[in-house]
mmCIF file of C-alpha atoms in Angstrom:
data_model
loop_
_atom_site.group_PDB
_atom_site.id
_atom_site.type_symbol
_atom_site.label_atom_id
_atom_site.label_comp_id
_atom_site.label_asym_id
_atom_site.label_seq_id
_atom_site.Cartn_x
_atom_site.Cartn_y
_atom_site.Cartn_z
ATOM 1 C CA UNK A 1 -8.490 7.996 9.179
ATOM 2 C CA UNK A 2 -9.976 4.671 9.375
ATOM 3 C CA UNK A 3 -9.665 2.310 6.310
ATOM 4 C CA UNK A 4 -12.594 0.275 5.015
ATOM 5 C CA UNK A 5 -12.549 -3.376 3.870
ATOM 6 C CA UNK A 6 -11.469 -2.417 0.359
ATOM 7 C CA UNK A 7 -7.994 -1.478 1.657
ATOM 8 C CA UNK A 8 -7.778 -4.527 4.221
ATOM 9 C CA UNK A 9 -5.901 -6.607 1.719
ATOM 10 C CA UNK A 10 -3.176 -4.782 -0.106
ATOM 11 C CA UNK A 11 -0.401 -7.406 -0.334
ATOM 12 C CA UNK A 12 0.928 -6.782 -3.839
ATOM 13 C CA UNK A 13 0.633 -3.363 -5.418
ATOM 14 C CA UNK A 14 1.828 -3.294 -9.167
ATOM 15 C CA UNK A 15 3.272 -0.234 -10.674
ATOM 16 C CA UNK A 16 2.071 0.022 -14.293
ATOM 17 C CA UNK A 17 3.387 2.867 -16.452
ATOM 18 C CA UNK A 18 0.254 4.740 -17.893
ATOM 19 C CA UNK A 19 1.811 4.984 -21.122
ATOM 20 C CA UNK A 20 1.925 1.053 -21.409
ATOM 21 C CA UNK A 21 -1.508 0.530 -22.888
ATOM 22 C CA UNK A 22 -1.072 -3.263 -23.413
ATOM 23 C CA UNK A 23 0.292 -3.756 -19.934
ATOM 24 C CA UNK A 24 -2.638 -2.088 -18.403
ATOM 25 C CA UNK A 25 -5.069 -4.169 -20.275
ATOM 26 C CA UNK A 26 -3.333 -7.293 -19.146
ATOM 27 C CA UNK A 27 -3.667 -6.601 -15.424
ATOM 28 C CA UNK A 28 -7.015 -8.083 -15.120
ATOM 29 C CA UNK A 29 -5.289 -11.515 -15.738
ATOM 30 C CA UNK A 30 -2.907 -11.087 -12.716
ATOM 31 C CA UNK A 31 -3.430 -11.842 -9.103
ATOM 32 C CA UNK A 32 -2.230 -8.628 -7.669
ATOM 33 C CA UNK A 33 -4.368 -6.829 -5.035
ATOM 34 C CA UNK A 34 -3.978 -3.330 -6.407
ATOM 35 C CA UNK A 35 -2.225 -1.501 -9.275
ATOM 36 C CA UNK A 36 -0.804 1.963 -9.364
ATOM 37 C CA UNK A 37 -1.570 3.688 -12.820
ATOM 38 C CA UNK A 38 1.638 5.705 -13.021
ATOM 39 C CA UNK A 39 1.533 9.191 -14.641
ATOM 40 C CA UNK A 40 4.796 10.270 -12.754
ATOM 41 C CA UNK A 41 8.221 8.706 -12.732
ATOM 42 C CA UNK A 42 7.825 6.057 -15.484
ATOM 43 C CA UNK A 43 6.418 8.415 -17.950
ATOM 44 C CA UNK A 44 8.890 10.894 -19.785
ATOM 45 C CA UNK A 45 7.722 14.600 -20.082
ATOM 46 C CA UNK A 46 6.981 14.118 -23.732
ATOM 47 C CA UNK A 47 4.745 11.287 -22.994
ATOM 48 C CA UNK A 48 2.577 12.685 -20.241
ATOM 49 C CA UNK A 49 -0.487 13.586 -22.608
ATOM 50 C CA UNK A 50 -0.468 10.264 -24.227
ATOM 51 C CA UNK A 51 -0.115 8.585 -20.879
ATOM 52 C CA UNK A 52 -3.293 10.101 -19.664
ATOM 53 C CA UNK A 53 -5.030 9.119 -22.945
ATOM 54 C CA UNK A 54 -4.041 5.424 -22.277
ATOM 55 C CA UNK A 55 -5.105 5.617 -18.675
ATOM 56 C CA UNK A 56 -8.643 6.702 -20.083
ATOM 57 C CA UNK A 57 -8.649 3.831 -22.520
ATOM 58 C CA UNK A 58 -7.934 1.493 -19.637
ATOM 59 C CA UNK A 59 -10.634 2.998 -17.531
ATOM 60 C CA UNK A 60 -13.118 2.490 -20.345
ATOM 61 C CA UNK A 61 -12.118 -1.177 -21.127
ATOM 62 C CA UNK A 62 -14.626 -3.759 -20.449
ATOM 63 C CA UNK A 63 -12.432 -6.313 -18.393
ATOM 64 C CA UNK A 64 -11.305 -4.457 -15.203
ATOM 65 C CA UNK A 65 -10.675 -7.142 -12.607
ATOM 66 C CA UNK A 66 -8.246 -5.297 -10.226
ATOM 67 C CA UNK A 67 -9.569 -5.058 -6.883
ATOM 68 C CA UNK A 68 -8.216 -1.675 -5.951
ATOM 69 C CA UNK A 69 -6.861 1.092 -8.573
ATOM 70 C CA UNK A 70 -4.643 3.897 -7.510
ATOM 71 C CA UNK A 71 -3.693 6.782 -9.862
ATOM 72 C CA UNK A 72 -0.180 8.192 -9.214
ATOM 73 C CA UNK A 73 -0.306 11.798 -10.279
ATOM 74 C CA UNK A 74 2.754 14.157 -10.855
ATOM 75 C CA UNK A 75 4.081 16.458 -8.188
ATOM 76 C CA UNK A 76 2.026 19.181 -6.801
ATOM 77 C CA UNK A 77 4.269 21.946 -8.267
ATOM 78 C CA UNK A 78 5.118 20.375 -11.763
ATOM 79 C CA UNK A 79 3.750 21.666 -15.027
ATOM 80 C CA UNK A 80 1.754 18.527 -15.392
ATOM 81 C CA UNK A 81 -0.332 18.807 -12.296
ATOM 82 C CA UNK A 82 -3.128 20.865 -13.585
ATOM 83 C CA UNK A 83 -3.827 18.280 -16.480
ATOM 84 C CA UNK A 84 -3.627 15.464 -13.911
ATOM 85 C CA UNK A 85 -6.062 17.464 -11.725
ATOM 86 C CA UNK A 86 -8.575 17.918 -14.550
ATOM 87 C CA UNK A 87 -8.412 14.219 -15.368
ATOM 88 C CA UNK A 88 -8.614 12.935 -11.871
ATOM 89 C CA UNK A 89 -11.935 14.587 -11.006
ATOM 90 C CA UNK A 90 -13.890 12.028 -13.063
ATOM 91 C CA UNK A 91 -11.337 9.330 -13.476
ATOM 92 C CA UNK A 92 -12.616 5.912 -11.998
ATOM 93 C CA UNK A 93 -10.110 5.020 -9.440
ATOM 94 C CA UNK A 94 -10.133 4.176 -5.706
ATOM 95 C CA UNK A 95 -7.542 6.503 -4.629
ATOM 96 C CA UNK A 96 -4.798 8.831 -5.995
ATOM 97 C CA UNK A 97 -1.033 8.549 -5.024
ATOM 98 C CA UNK A 98 0.659 11.821 -4.501
ATOM 99 C CA UNK A 99 4.622 12.237 -4.657
ATOM 100 C CA UNK A 100 6.862 14.622 -3.048
ATOM 101 C CA UNK A 101 4.916 15.708 -0.037
ATOM 102 C CA UNK A 102 7.275 17.390 2.474
ATOM 103 C CA UNK A 103 5.377 19.937 4.641
ATOM 104 C CA UNK A 104 2.050 21.414 5.740
ATOM 105 C CA UNK A 105 1.967 23.849 2.796
ATOM 106 C CA UNK A 106 1.872 20.627 0.599
ATOM 107 C CA UNK A 107 -0.908 19.165 2.668
ATOM 108 C CA UNK A 108 -2.851 22.498 2.140
ATOM 109 C CA UNK A 109 -2.444 22.274 -1.612
ATOM 110 C CA UNK A 110 -3.471 18.771 -1.891
ATOM 111 C CA UNK A 111 -6.570 19.497 0.041
ATOM 112 C CA UNK A 112 -7.497 22.181 -2.532
ATOM 113 C CA UNK A 113 -6.691 19.549 -5.366
ATOM 114 C CA UNK A 114 -9.164 16.719 -4.924
ATOM 115 C CA UNK A 115 -11.498 15.172 -2.583
ATOM 116 C CA UNK A 116 -10.633 11.537 -3.562
ATOM 117 C CA UNK A 117 -9.149 9.111 -1.150
ATOM 118 C CA UNK A 118 -5.283 9.796 -1.052
ATOM 119 C CA UNK A 119 -2.225 7.702 -0.613
ATOM 120 C CA UNK A 120 1.049 9.648 -0.027
ATOM 121 C CA UNK A 121 4.447 8.787 -1.236
ATOM 122 C CA UNK A 122 7.162 8.757 1.453
ATOM 123 C CA UNK A 123 10.356 9.227 -0.464
ATOM 124 C CA UNK A 124 12.279 12.222 0.851
ATOM 125 C CA UNK A 125 14.208 12.686 3.996
ATOM 126 C CA UNK A 126 12.100 15.827 4.726
ATOM 127 C CA UNK A 127 8.892 13.917 4.843
ATOM 128 C CA UNK A 128 10.353 11.318 7.182
ATOM 129 C CA UNK A 129 11.652 13.774 9.594
ATOM 130 C CA UNK A 130 8.082 15.611 9.442
ATOM 131 C CA UNK A 131 6.038 12.531 9.396
ATOM 132 C CA UNK A 132 3.996 12.604 12.559
ATOM 133 C CA UNK A 133 3.365 16.392 12.453
ATOM 134 C CA UNK A 134 2.444 16.142 8.723
ATOM 135 C CA UNK A 135 -0.142 13.158 9.561
ATOM 136 C CA UNK A 136 -1.507 15.230 12.550
ATOM 137 C CA UNK A 137 -1.922 18.059 10.129
ATOM 138 C CA UNK A 138 -3.720 15.961 7.471
ATOM 139 C CA UNK A 139 -6.213 14.811 10.182
ATOM 140 C CA UNK A 140 -6.881 18.345 11.213
ATOM 141 C CA UNK A 141 -7.502 19.247 7.511
ATOM 142 C CA UNK A 142 -9.712 16.215 7.095
ATOM 143 C CA UNK A 143 -7.618 14.958 4.269
ATOM 144 C CA UNK A 144 -9.127 11.553 3.104
ATOM 145 C CA UNK A 145 -5.959 9.869 3.799
ATOM 146 C CA UNK A 146 -5.844 5.966 3.313
ATOM 147 C CA UNK A 147 -2.234 5.060 3.538
ATOM 148 C CA UNK A 148 1.402 5.618 2.822
ATOM 149 C CA UNK A 149 3.637 4.137 0.003
ATOM 150 C CA UNK A 150 7.389 4.114 0.462
ATOM 151 C CA UNK A 151 9.557 5.375 -2.451
ATOM 152 C CA UNK A 152 12.785 3.561 -1.631
ATOM 153 C CA UNK A 153 14.545 4.637 -4.910
ATOM 154 C CA UNK A 154 14.089 8.375 -4.380
ATOM 155 C CA UNK A 155 14.842 7.956 -0.674
ATOM 156 C CA UNK A 156 18.103 6.388 -1.481
ATOM 157 C CA UNK A 157 18.883 9.105 -3.917
ATOM 158 C CA UNK A 158 18.146 12.058 -1.589
ATOM 159 C CA UNK A 159 19.691 10.535 1.523
ATOM 160 C CA UNK A 160 22.826 9.029 -0.347
ATOM 161 C CA UNK A 161 21.870 5.782 1.482
ATOM 162 C CA UNK A 162 23.005 2.985 -0.961
ATOM 163 C CA UNK A 163 21.068 -0.230 -1.360
ATOM 164 C CA UNK A 164 22.650 -3.114 0.459
ATOM 165 C CA UNK A 165 21.257 -6.630 1.016
ATOM 166 C CA UNK A 166 18.951 -6.649 4.077
ATOM 167 C CA UNK A 167 18.562 -2.715 3.810
ATOM 168 C CA UNK A 168 20.109 -2.540 7.289
ATOM 169 C CA UNK A 169 21.288 0.956 6.564
ATOM 170 C CA UNK A 170 17.776 1.923 5.841
ATOM 171 C CA UNK A 171 15.823 0.391 8.528
ATOM 172 C CA UNK A 172 15.370 3.306 10.899
ATOM 173 C CA UNK A 173 13.497 5.122 8.050
ATOM 174 C CA UNK A 174 11.539 2.085 7.126
ATOM 175 C CA UNK A 175 10.508 1.303 10.738
ATOM 176 C CA UNK A 176 9.574 4.832 11.443
ATOM 177 C CA UNK A 177 7.232 4.989 8.453
ATOM 178 C CA UNK A 178 5.709 1.809 9.544
ATOM 179 C CA UNK A 179 5.106 2.798 13.062
ATOM 180 C CA UNK A 180 3.644 6.128 12.103
ATOM 181 C CA UNK A 181 1.161 4.581 9.683
ATOM 182 C CA UNK A 182 0.094 2.204 12.298
ATOM 183 C CA UNK A 183 -0.321 4.971 14.812
ATOM 184 C CA UNK A 184 -2.814 6.739 12.457
ATOM 185 C CA UNK A 185 -4.511 3.444 11.530
ATOM 186 C CA UNK A 186 -3.072 3.786 7.858
ATOM 187 C CA UNK A 187 -2.239 1.188 5.182
ATOM 188 C CA UNK A 188 1.570 1.084 4.659
ATOM 189 C CA UNK A 189 3.042 -0.408 1.491
ATOM 190 C CA UNK A 190 6.719 -1.217 1.307
ATOM 191 C CA UNK A 191 9.006 0.022 -1.721
ATOM 192 C CA UNK A 192 9.924 -2.102 -4.795
ATOM 193 C CA UNK A 193 12.422 -4.721 -5.241
ATOM 194 C CA UNK A 194 14.244 -3.712 -8.365
ATOM 195 C CA UNK A 195 15.728 -6.884 -9.504
ATOM 196 C CA UNK A 196 12.730 -8.796 -10.751
ATOM 197 C CA UNK A 197 14.783 -11.795 -11.795
ATOM 198 C CA UNK A 198 15.824 -12.467 -8.206
ATOM 199 C CA UNK A 199 12.831 -14.130 -6.746
ATOM 200 C CA UNK A 200 14.676 -15.145 -3.441
ATOM 201 C CA UNK A 201 15.776 -11.757 -2.965
ATOM 202 C CA UNK A 202 12.308 -10.406 -3.397
ATOM 203 C CA UNK A 203 11.037 -12.889 -0.953
ATOM 204 C CA UNK A 204 13.504 -12.021 1.686
ATOM 205 C CA UNK A 205 12.753 -8.189 1.412
ATOM 206 C CA UNK A 206 8.992 -8.971 1.420
ATOM 207 C CA UNK A 207 9.497 -10.910 4.626
ATOM 208 C CA UNK A 208 11.401 -8.133 6.219
ATOM 209 C CA UNK A 209 8.654 -5.707 5.441
ATOM 210 C CA UNK A 210 6.054 -8.113 6.673
ATOM 211 C CA UNK A 211 8.086 -8.523 10.008
ATOM 212 C CA UNK A 212 8.106 -4.662 10.346
ATOM 213 C CA UNK A 213 4.255 -4.318 10.129
ATOM 214 C CA UNK A 214 3.888 -3.306 6.536
ATOM 215 C CA UNK A 215 0.652 -4.319 4.899
ATOM 216 C CA UNK A 216 2.132 -5.100 1.595
ATOM 217 C CA UNK A 217 4.714 -4.190 -1.058
ATOM 218 C CA UNK A 218 4.943 -2.424 -4.252
ATOM 219 C CA UNK A 219 6.104 -4.648 -7.379
ATOM 220 C CA UNK A 220 7.394 -3.805 -10.737
ATOM 221 C CA UNK A 221 6.978 -7.329 -12.430
ATOM 222 C CA UNK A 222 4.044 -9.688 -12.640
ATOM 223 C CA UNK A 223 6.387 -12.713 -11.351
ATOM 224 C CA UNK A 224 6.933 -10.758 -8.226
ATOM 225 C CA UNK A 225 3.159 -10.794 -7.564
ATOM 226 C CA UNK A 226 2.645 -14.487 -6.198
ATOM 227 C CA UNK A 227 5.892 -14.284 -4.052
ATOM 228 C CA UNK A 228 4.547 -10.983 -2.238
ATOM 229 C CA UNK A 229 1.049 -12.280 -2.015
ATOM 230 C CA UNK A 230 2.324 -15.482 -0.174
ATOM 231 C CA UNK A 231 4.533 -13.612 2.207
ATOM 232 C CA UNK A 232 1.922 -11.009 3.205
ATOM 233 C CA UNK A 233 -0.853 -13.709 3.987
ATOM 234 C CA UNK A 234 -1.054 -15.952 7.011
ATOM 235 C CA UNK A 235 0.168 -19.360 6.521
ATOM 236 C CA UNK A 236 -1.855 -22.634 7.159
ATOM 237 C CA UNK A 237 -0.383 -22.900 10.775
ATOM 238 C CA UNK A 238 -1.290 -19.320 11.610
ATOM 239 C CA UNK A 239 -4.663 -19.804 10.097
ATOM 240 C CA UNK A 240 -5.352 -22.983 12.181
ATOM 241 C CA UNK A 241 -4.318 -21.275 15.429
ATOM 242 C CA UNK A 242 -6.444 -18.270 14.692
ATOM 243 C CA UNK A 243 -9.553 -20.440 14.074
ATOM 244 C CA UNK A 244 -8.607 -22.368 17.380
ATOM 245 C CA UNK A 245 -8.616 -19.109 19.182
ATOM 246 C CA UNK A 246 -11.824 -17.963 17.795
ATOM 247 C CA UNK A 247 -13.493 -21.270 18.461
ATOM 248 C CA UNK A 248 -12.330 -21.351 21.963
ATOM 249 C CA UNK A 249 -13.565 -17.882 22.941
ATOM 250 C CA UNK A 250 -16.893 -18.608 21.388
ATOM 251 C CA UNK A 251 -17.573 -21.426 23.814
ATOM 252 C CA UNK A 252 -20.223 -20.518 26.323
ATOM 253 C CA UNK A 253 -17.861 -20.946 29.268
ATOM 254 C CA UNK A 254 -15.372 -18.584 27.606
ATOM 255 C CA UNK A 255 -17.404 -15.793 26.229
ATOM 256 C CA UNK A 256 -16.984 -13.488 29.206
ATOM 257 C CA UNK A 257 -13.294 -14.379 29.854
ATOM 258 C CA UNK A 258 -10.458 -12.220 28.950
ATOM 259 C CA UNK A 259 -7.740 -14.951 29.254
ATOM 260 C CA UNK A 260 -7.982 -18.567 28.568
ATOM 261 C CA UNK A 261 -5.570 -21.550 27.842
ATOM 262 C CA UNK A 262 -5.189 -22.855 24.347
ATOM 263 C CA UNK A 263 -2.639 -25.616 23.418
ATOM 264 C CA UNK A 264 -0.905 -24.834 26.679
ATOM 265 C CA UNK A 265 -0.559 -21.115 26.011
ATOM 266 C CA UNK A 266 -2.325 -18.327 27.776
ATOM 267 C CA UNK A 267 -4.368 -16.361 25.193
ATOM 268 C CA UNK A 268 -5.951 -12.951 25.806
ATOM 269 C CA UNK A 269 -9.028 -11.316 24.250
ATOM 270 C CA UNK A 270 -6.681 -9.254 22.233
ATOM 271 C CA UNK A 271 -5.536 -12.378 20.441
ATOM 272 C CA UNK A 272 -9.213 -13.118 19.623
ATOM 273 C CA UNK A 273 -9.394 -9.753 17.708
ATOM 274 C CA UNK A 274 -5.978 -10.451 15.959
ATOM 275 C CA UNK A 275 -7.306 -13.972 14.976
ATOM 276 C CA UNK A 276 -10.480 -12.603 13.462
ATOM 277 C CA UNK A 277 -8.388 -10.182 11.297
ATOM 278 C CA UNK A 278 -6.359 -13.125 10.215
ATOM 279 C CA UNK A 279 -9.317 -15.218 9.109
ATOM 280 C CA UNK A 280 -10.811 -11.977 7.410
ATOM 281 C CA UNK A 281 -7.581 -11.626 5.280
ATOM 282 C CA UNK A 282 -7.471 -15.289 4.386
ATOM 283 C CA UNK A 283 -11.257 -15.172 3.449
ATOM 284 C CA UNK A 284 -10.821 -12.069 1.397
ATOM 285 C CA UNK A 285 -7.828 -13.590 -0.654
ATOM 286 C CA UNK A 286 -9.814 -16.663 -1.193
ATOM 287 C CA UNK A 287 -12.834 -14.796 -2.594
ATOM 288 C CA UNK A 288 -10.580 -12.731 -5.009
ATOM 289 C CA UNK A 289 -9.071 -16.077 -6.265
ATOM 290 C CA UNK A 290 -12.418 -17.612 -6.549
ATOM 291 C CA UNK A 291 -11.887 -20.111 -3.930
ATOM 292 C CA UNK A 292 -14.228 -21.225 -1.105
#
C-alpha cells in the first residue's frame, strides 16, 4: 500500500457537490491540492442523476487545474451504487472515495466494484473498532488503497459524541485513525471544520490534525484552503533546518556517519530522511503555485 508522489501533498481537500456545476468549473482557480467530487451526502436522492451529468461536464471541460481528483460515490448497498459503478469505470479521476465501510464483506464488495485507486471514509464506530483487521484484509485482497478520509460529522452522529472546541472528546478516535494509516503507509485526511466563517477555529483544528500526523484536512469553503495549506506545510525555520541537515550529511566526512552534530544538536540519519521529505513537500507546493 505504498503511495506515489501524486498523493505526497494532499493538504487541502475540497468537497464540491457534483450537482454544483459552476462550483466545479471554478476549482481550477483555487489552490487546493485535491477536490472530492461528491455524489453522496451533498446530493439529494432526486438529484443523483443530474449530479452524475454535471460531474461528466466537469470532466470534459478544458480547464482542469486541480492536481488530484477524487470521486465520492454512494454507499455500496444504496440504490445509486450501480449507476455510480457504471460511471466510475471510465470517469477520469485519480481515485474514488467510498463511504460506510464497516467489515470484511464490504471490502469484498468493493474489490468487485472497481480497480481504481481507493480512499475509504472512516465515519462509523464499527469501522474504527475494526480498522486494523480491515486494513489487513484490504492488503490481503490487494485493494488499491491510497488513504483514509475522516467523516467527523457522521462519526459524531453515530457515536453521540458532540462537537466541542478542541475535540478532546474525539481524540481517541482521531489518533487511532491516524496511527493505523501510518502503520499501513496510507495518506490520512482529517474531517471538515463546519464553520467556514471562523478562520481561527479552522486554523486551530488544522494544527491539531497536523500534530497528530494527518497529511491534510478536508474543507468545505474556498477561504479555508490557504489556511489549511499553510498549516500542513513546513514553515521557513523547518525548511532551513531540513536543508542544513541535508547539506551536513552530504559532506564527504559525514556521508558514512549515522549521527552528527548540527547547531549543537545530535542529528541521526533518520532526521536526514525526514529532512528530504520536508524539502520534497515544499518543492512540490512551490511547483504547483508556479514558484521557483
